[in-house]
PDB file of N, CA, C and O in Angstrom:
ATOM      1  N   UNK G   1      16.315 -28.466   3.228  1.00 76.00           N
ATOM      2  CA  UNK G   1      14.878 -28.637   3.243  1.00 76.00           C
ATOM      3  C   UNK G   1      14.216 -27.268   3.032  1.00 76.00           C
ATOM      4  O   UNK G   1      14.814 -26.371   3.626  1.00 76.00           O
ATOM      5  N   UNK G   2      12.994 -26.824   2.249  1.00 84.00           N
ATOM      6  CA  UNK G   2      12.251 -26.120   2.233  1.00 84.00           C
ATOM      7  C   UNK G   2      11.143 -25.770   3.258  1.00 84.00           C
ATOM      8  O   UNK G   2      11.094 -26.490   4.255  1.00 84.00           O
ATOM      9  N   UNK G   3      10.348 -24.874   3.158  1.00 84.00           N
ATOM     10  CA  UNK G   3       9.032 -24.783   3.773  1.00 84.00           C
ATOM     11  C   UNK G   3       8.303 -23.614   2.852  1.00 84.00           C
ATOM     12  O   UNK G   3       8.677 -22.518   2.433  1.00 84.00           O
ATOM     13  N   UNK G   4       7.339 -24.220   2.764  1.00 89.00           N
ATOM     14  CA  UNK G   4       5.973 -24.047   1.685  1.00 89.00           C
ATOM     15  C   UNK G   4       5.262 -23.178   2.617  1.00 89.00           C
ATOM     16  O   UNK G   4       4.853 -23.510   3.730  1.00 89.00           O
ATOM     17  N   UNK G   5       5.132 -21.836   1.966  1.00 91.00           N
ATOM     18  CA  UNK G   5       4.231 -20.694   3.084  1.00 91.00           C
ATOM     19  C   UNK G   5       3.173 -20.041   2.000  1.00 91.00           C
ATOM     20  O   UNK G   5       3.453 -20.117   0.804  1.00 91.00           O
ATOM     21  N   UNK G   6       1.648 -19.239   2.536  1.00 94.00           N
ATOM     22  CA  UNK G   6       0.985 -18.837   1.745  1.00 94.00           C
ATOM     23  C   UNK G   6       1.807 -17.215   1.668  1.00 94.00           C
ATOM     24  O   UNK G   6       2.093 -16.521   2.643  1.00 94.00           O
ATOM     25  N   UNK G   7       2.085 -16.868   0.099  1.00 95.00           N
ATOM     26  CA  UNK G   7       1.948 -15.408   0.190  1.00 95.00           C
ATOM     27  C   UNK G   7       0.902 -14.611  -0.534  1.00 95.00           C
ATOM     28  O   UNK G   7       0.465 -14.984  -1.622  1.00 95.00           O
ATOM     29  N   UNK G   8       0.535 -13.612   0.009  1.00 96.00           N
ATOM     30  CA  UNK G   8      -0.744 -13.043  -0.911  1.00 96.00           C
ATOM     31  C   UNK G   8      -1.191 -13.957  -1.567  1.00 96.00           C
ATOM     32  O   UNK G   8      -1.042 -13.743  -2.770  1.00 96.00           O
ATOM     33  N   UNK G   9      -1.851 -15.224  -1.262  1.00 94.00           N
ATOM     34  CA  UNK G   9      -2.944 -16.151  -1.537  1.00 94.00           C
ATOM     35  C   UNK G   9      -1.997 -17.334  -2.029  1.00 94.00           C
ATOM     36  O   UNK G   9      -2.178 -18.459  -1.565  1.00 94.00           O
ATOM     37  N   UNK G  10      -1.109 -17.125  -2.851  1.00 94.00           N
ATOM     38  CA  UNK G  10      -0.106 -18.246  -3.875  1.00 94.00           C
ATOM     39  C   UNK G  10       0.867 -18.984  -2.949  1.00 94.00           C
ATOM     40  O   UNK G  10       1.765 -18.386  -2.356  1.00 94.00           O
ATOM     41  N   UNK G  11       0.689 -20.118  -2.859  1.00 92.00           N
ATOM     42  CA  UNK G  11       1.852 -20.853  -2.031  1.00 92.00           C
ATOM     43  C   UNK G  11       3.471 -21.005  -2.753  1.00 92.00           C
ATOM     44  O   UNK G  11       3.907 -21.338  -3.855  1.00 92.00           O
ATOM     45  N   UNK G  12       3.734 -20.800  -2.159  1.00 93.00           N
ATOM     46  CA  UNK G  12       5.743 -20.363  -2.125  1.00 93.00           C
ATOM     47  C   UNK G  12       6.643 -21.306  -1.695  1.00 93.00           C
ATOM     48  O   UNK G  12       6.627 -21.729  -0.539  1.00 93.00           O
ATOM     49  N   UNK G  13       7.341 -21.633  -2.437  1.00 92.00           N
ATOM     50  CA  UNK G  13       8.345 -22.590  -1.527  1.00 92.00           C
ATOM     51  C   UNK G  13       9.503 -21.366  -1.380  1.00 92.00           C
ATOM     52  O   UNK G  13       9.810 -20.554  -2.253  1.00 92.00           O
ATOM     53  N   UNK G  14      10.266 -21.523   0.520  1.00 92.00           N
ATOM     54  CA  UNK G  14      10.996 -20.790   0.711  1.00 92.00           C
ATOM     55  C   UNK G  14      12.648 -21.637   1.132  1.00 92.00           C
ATOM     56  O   UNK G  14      12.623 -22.565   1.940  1.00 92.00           O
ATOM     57  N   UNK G  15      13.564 -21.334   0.698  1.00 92.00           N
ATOM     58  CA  UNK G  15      15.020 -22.046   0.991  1.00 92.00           C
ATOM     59  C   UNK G  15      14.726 -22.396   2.773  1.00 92.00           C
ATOM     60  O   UNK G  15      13.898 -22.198   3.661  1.00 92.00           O
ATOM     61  N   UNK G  16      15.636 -22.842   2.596  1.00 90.00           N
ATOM     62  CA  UNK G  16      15.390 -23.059   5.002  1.00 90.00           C
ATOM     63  C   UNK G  16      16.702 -21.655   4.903  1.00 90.00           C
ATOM     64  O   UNK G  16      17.609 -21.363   4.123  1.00 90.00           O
ATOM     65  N   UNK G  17      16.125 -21.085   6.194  1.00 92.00           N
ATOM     66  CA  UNK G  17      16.904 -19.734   6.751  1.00 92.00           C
ATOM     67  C   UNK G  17      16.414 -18.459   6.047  1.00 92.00           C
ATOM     68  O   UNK G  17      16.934 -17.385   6.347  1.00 92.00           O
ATOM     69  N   UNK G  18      15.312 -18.533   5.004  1.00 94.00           N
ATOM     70  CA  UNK G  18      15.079 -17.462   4.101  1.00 94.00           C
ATOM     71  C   UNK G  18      14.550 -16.107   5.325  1.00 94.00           C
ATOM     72  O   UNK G  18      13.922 -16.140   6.383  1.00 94.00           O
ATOM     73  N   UNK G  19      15.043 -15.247   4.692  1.00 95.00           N
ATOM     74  CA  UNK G  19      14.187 -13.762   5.203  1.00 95.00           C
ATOM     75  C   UNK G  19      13.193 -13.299   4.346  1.00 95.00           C
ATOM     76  O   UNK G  19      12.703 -13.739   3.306  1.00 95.00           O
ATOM     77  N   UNK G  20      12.982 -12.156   5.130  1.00 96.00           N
ATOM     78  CA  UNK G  20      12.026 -11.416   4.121  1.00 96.00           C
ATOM     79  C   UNK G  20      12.804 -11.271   2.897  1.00 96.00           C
ATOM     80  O   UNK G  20      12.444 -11.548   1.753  1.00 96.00           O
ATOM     81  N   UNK G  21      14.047 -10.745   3.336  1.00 96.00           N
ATOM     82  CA  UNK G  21      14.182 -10.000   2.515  1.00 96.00           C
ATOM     83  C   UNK G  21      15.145 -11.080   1.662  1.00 96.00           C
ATOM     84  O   UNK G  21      15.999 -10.460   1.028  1.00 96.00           O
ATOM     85  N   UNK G  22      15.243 -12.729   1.456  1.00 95.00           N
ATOM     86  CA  UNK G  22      14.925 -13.590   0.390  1.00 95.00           C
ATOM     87  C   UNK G  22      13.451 -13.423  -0.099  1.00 95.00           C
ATOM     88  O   UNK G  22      13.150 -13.432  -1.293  1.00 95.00           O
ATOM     89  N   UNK G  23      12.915 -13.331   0.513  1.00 95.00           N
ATOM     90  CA  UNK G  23      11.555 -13.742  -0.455  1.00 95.00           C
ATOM     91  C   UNK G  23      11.370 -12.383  -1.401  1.00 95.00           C
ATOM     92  O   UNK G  23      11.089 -12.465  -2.597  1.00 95.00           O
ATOM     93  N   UNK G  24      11.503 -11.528  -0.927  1.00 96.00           N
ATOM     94  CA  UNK G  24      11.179 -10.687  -1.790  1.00 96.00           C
ATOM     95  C   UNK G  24      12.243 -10.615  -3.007  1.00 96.00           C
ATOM     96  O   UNK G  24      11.728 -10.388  -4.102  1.00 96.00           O
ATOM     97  N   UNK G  25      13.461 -10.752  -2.987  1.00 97.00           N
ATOM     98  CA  UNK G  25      14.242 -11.235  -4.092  1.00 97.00           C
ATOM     99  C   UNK G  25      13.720 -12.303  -4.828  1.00 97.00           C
ATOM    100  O   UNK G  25      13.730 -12.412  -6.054  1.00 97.00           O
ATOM    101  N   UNK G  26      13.214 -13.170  -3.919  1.00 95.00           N
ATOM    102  CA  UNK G  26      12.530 -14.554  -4.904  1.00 95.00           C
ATOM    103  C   UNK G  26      11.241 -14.321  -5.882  1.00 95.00           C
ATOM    104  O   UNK G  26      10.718 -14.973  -6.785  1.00 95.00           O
ATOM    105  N   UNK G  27      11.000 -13.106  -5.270  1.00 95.00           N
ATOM    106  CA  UNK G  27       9.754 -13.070  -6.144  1.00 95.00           C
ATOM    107  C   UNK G  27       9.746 -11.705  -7.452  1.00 95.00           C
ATOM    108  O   UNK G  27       8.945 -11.593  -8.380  1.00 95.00           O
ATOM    109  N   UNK G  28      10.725 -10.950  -7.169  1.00 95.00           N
ATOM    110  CA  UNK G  28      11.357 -10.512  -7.818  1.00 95.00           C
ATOM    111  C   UNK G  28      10.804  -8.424  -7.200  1.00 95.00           C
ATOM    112  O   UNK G  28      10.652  -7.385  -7.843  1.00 95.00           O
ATOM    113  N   UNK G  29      10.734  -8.639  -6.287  1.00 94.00           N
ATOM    114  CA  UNK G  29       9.895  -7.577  -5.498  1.00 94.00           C
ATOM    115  C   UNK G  29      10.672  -6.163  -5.422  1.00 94.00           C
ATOM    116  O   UNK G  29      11.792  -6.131  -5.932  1.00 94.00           O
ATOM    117  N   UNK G  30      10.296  -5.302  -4.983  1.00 93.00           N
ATOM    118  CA  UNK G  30      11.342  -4.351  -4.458  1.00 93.00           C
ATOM    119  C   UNK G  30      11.513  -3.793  -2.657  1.00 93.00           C
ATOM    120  O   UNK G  30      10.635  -3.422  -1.878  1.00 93.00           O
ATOM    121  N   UNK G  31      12.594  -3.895  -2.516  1.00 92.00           N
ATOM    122  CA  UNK G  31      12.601  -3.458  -1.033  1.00 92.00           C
ATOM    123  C   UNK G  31      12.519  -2.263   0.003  1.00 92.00           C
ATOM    124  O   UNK G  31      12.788  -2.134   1.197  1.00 92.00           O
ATOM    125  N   UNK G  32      11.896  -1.239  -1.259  1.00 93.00           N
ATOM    126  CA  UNK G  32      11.256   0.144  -0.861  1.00 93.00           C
ATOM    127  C   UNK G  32       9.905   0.019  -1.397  1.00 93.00           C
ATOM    128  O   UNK G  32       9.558  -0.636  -2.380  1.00 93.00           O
ATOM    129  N   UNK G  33       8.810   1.115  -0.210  1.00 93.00           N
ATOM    130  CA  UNK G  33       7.584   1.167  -0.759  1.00 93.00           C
ATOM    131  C   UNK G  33       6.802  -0.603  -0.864  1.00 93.00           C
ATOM    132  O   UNK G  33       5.963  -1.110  -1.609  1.00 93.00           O
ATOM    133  N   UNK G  34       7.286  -0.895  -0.169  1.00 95.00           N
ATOM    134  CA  UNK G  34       6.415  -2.053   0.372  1.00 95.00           C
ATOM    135  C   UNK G  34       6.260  -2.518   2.019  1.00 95.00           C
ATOM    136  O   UNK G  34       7.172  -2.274   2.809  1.00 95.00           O
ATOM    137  N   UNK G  35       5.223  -3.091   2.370  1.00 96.00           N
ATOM    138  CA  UNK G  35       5.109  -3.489   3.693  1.00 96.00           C
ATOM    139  C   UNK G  35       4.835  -5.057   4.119  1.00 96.00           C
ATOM    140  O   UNK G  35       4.101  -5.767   3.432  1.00 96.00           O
ATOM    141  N   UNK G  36       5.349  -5.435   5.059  1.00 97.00           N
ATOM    142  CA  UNK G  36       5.377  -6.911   5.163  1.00 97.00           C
ATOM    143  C   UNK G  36       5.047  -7.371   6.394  1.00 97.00           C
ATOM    144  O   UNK G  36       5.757  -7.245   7.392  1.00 97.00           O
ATOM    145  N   UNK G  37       3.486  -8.153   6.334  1.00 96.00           N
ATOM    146  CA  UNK G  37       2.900  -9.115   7.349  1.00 96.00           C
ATOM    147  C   UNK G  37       3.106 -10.745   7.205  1.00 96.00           C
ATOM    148  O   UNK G  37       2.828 -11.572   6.337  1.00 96.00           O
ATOM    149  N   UNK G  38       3.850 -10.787   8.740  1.00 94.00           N
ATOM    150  CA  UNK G  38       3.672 -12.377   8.828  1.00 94.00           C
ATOM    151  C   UNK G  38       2.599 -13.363   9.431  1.00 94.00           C
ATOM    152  O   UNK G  38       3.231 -13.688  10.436  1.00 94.00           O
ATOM    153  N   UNK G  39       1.662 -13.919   9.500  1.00 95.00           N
ATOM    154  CA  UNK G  39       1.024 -14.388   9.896  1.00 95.00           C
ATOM    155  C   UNK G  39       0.025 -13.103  10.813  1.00 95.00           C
ATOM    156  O   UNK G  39      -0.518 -13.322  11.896  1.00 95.00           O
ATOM    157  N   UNK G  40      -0.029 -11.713  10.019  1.00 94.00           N
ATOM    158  CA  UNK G  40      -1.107 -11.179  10.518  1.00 94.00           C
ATOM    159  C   UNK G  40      -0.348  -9.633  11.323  1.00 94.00           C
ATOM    160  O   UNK G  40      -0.933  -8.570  11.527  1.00 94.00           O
ATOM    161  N   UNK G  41       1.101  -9.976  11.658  1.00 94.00           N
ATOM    162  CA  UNK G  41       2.077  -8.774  11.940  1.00 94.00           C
ATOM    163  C   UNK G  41       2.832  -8.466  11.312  1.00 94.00           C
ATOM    164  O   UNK G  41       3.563  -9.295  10.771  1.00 94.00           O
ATOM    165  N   UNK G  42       3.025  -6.650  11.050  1.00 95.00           N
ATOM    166  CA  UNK G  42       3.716  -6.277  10.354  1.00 95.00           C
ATOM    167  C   UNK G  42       5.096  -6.000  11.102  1.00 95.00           C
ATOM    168  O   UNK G  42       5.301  -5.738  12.287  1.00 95.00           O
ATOM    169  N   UNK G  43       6.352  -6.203   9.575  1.00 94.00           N
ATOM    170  CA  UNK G  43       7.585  -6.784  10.036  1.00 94.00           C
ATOM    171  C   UNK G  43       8.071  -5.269  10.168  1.00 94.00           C
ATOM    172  O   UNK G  43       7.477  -4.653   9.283  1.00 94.00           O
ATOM    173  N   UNK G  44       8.633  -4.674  10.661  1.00 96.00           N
ATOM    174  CA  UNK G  44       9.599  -3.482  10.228  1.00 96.00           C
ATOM    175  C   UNK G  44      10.855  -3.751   9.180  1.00 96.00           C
ATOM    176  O   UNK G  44      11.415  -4.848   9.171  1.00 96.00           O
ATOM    177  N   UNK G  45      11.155  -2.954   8.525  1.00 96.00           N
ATOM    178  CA  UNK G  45      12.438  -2.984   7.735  1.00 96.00           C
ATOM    179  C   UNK G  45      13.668  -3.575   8.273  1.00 96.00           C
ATOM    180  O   UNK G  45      14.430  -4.332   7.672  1.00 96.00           O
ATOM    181  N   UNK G  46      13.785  -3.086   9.629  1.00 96.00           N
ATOM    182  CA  UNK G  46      15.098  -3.475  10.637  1.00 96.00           C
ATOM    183  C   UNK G  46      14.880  -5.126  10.346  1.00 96.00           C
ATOM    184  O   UNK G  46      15.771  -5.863   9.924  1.00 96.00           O
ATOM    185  N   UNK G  47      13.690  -5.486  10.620  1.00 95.00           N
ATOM    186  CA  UNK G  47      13.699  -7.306  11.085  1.00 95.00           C
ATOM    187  C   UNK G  47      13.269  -8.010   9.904  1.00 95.00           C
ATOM    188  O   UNK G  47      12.563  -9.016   9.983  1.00 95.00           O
ATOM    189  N   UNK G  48      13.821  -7.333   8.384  1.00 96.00           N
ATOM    190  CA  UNK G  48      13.763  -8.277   7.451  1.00 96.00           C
ATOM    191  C   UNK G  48      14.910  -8.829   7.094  1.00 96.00           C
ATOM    192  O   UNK G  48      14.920  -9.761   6.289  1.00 96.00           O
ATOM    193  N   UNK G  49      15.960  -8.368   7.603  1.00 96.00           N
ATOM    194  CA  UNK G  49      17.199  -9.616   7.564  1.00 96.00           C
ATOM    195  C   UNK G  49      16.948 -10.786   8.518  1.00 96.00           C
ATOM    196  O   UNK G  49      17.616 -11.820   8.515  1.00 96.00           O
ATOM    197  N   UNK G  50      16.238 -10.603   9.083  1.00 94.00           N
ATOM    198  CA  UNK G  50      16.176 -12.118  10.050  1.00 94.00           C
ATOM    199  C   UNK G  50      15.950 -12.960   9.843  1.00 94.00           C
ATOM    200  O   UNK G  50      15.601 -12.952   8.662  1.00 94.00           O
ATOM    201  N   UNK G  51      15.850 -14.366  10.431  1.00 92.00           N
ATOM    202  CA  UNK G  51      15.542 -15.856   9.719  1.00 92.00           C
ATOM    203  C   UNK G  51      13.986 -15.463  10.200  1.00 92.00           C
ATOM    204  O   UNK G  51      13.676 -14.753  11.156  1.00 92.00           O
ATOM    205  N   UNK G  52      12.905 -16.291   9.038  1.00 89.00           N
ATOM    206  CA  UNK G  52      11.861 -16.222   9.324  1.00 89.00           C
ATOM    207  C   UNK G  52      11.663 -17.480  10.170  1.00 89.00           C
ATOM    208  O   UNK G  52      12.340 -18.488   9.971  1.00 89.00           O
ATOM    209  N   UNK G  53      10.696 -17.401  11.146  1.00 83.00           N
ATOM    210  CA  UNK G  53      10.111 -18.419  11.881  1.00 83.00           C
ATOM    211  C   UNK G  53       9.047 -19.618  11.425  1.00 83.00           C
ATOM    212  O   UNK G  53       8.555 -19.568  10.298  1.00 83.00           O
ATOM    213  N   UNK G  54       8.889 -20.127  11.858  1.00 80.00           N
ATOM    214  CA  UNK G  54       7.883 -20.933  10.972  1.00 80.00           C
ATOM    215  C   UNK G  54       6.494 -19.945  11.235  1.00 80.00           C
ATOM    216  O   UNK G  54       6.082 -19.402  12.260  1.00 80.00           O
ATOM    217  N   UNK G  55       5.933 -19.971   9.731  1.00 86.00           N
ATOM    218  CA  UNK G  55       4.671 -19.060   9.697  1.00 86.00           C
ATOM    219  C   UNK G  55       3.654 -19.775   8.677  1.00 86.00           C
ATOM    220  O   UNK G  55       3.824 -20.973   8.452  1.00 86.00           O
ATOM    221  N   UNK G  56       2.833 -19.234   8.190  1.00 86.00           N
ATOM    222  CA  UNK G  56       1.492 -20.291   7.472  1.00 86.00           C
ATOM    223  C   UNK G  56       1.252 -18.901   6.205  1.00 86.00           C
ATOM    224  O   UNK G  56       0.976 -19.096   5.022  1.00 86.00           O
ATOM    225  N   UNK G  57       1.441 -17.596   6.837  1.00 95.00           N
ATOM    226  CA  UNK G  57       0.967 -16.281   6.154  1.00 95.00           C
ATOM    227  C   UNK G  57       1.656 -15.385   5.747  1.00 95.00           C
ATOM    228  O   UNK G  57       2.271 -14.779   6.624  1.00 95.00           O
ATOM    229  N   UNK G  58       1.883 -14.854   4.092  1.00 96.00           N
ATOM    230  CA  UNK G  58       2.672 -14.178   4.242  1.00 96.00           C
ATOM    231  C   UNK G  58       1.693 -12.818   3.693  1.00 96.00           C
ATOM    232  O   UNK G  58       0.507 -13.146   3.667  1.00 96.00           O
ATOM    233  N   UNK G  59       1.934 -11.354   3.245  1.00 97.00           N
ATOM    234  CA  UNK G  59       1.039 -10.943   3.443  1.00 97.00           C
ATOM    235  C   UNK G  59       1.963  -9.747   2.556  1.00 97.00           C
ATOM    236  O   UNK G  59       2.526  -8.929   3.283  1.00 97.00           O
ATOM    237  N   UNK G  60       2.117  -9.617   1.430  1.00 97.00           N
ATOM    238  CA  UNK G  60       3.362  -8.109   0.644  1.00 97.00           C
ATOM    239  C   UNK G  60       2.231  -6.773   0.195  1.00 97.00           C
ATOM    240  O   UNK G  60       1.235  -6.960  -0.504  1.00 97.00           O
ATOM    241  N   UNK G  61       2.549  -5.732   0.638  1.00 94.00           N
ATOM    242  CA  UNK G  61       1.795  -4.986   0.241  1.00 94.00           C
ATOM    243  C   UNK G  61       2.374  -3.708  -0.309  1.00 94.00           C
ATOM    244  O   UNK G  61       2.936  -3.027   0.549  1.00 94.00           O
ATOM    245  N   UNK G  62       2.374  -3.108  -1.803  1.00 87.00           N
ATOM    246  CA  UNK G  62       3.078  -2.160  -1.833  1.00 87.00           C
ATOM    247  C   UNK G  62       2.310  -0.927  -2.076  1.00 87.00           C
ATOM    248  O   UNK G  62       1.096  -0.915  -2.277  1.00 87.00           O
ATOM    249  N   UNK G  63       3.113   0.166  -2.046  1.00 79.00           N
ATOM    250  CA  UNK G  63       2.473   1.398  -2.236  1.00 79.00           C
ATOM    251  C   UNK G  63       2.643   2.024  -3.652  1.00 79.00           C
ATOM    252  O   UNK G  63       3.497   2.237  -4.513  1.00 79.00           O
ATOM    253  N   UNK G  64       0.827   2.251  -3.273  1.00 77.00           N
ATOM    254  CA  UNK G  64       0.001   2.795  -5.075  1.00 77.00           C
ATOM    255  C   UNK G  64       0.470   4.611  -4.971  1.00 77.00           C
ATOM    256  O   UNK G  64       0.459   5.179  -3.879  1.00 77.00           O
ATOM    257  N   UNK G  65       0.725   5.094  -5.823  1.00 69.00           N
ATOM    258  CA  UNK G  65       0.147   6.535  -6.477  1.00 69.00           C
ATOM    259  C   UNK G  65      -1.221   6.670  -7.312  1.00 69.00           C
ATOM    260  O   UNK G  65      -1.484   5.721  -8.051  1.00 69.00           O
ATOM    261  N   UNK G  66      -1.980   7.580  -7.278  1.00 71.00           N
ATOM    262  CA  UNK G  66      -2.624   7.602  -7.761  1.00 71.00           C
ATOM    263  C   UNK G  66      -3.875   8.948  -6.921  1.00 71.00           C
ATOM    264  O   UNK G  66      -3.750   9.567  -5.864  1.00 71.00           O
ATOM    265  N   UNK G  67      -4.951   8.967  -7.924  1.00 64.00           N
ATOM    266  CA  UNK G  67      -5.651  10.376  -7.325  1.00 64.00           C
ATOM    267  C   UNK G  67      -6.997  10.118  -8.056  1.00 64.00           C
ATOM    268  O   UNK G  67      -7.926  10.917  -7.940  1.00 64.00           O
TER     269      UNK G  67
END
């Protein structure tokens, strides 16, 4: 079974047991220089192998250069 979560606005279907750090493979992301809120808290790096919980929000934010 799946579960359908919002990320940065676009709804997602995620495998059952996915982590962060599936989704960000799913979306084709990178796993440096980005930051990750679930339902409003940010995850640390350590706790993106974990199973995600059921959540409604997902929230990817990466880091710009620029001046």
């Amino acid at each position: 079974m799946a579960t359908d979560v919002n990320v940065n606005g676009d709804d997602v279907r995620l495998p059952d047991g996915a982590t962060v750090l599936t989704l960000l493979d799913q979306l084709d992301l990178p796993r440096t220089g980005v930051a990750v809120a679930v339902d409003g808290v940010v995850h640390p790096q350590s706790r993106w192998a974990q199973e995600l919980g059921p959540c409604e929000r997902i929230e990817i934010l990466t880091a710009v250069q620029g001046g």
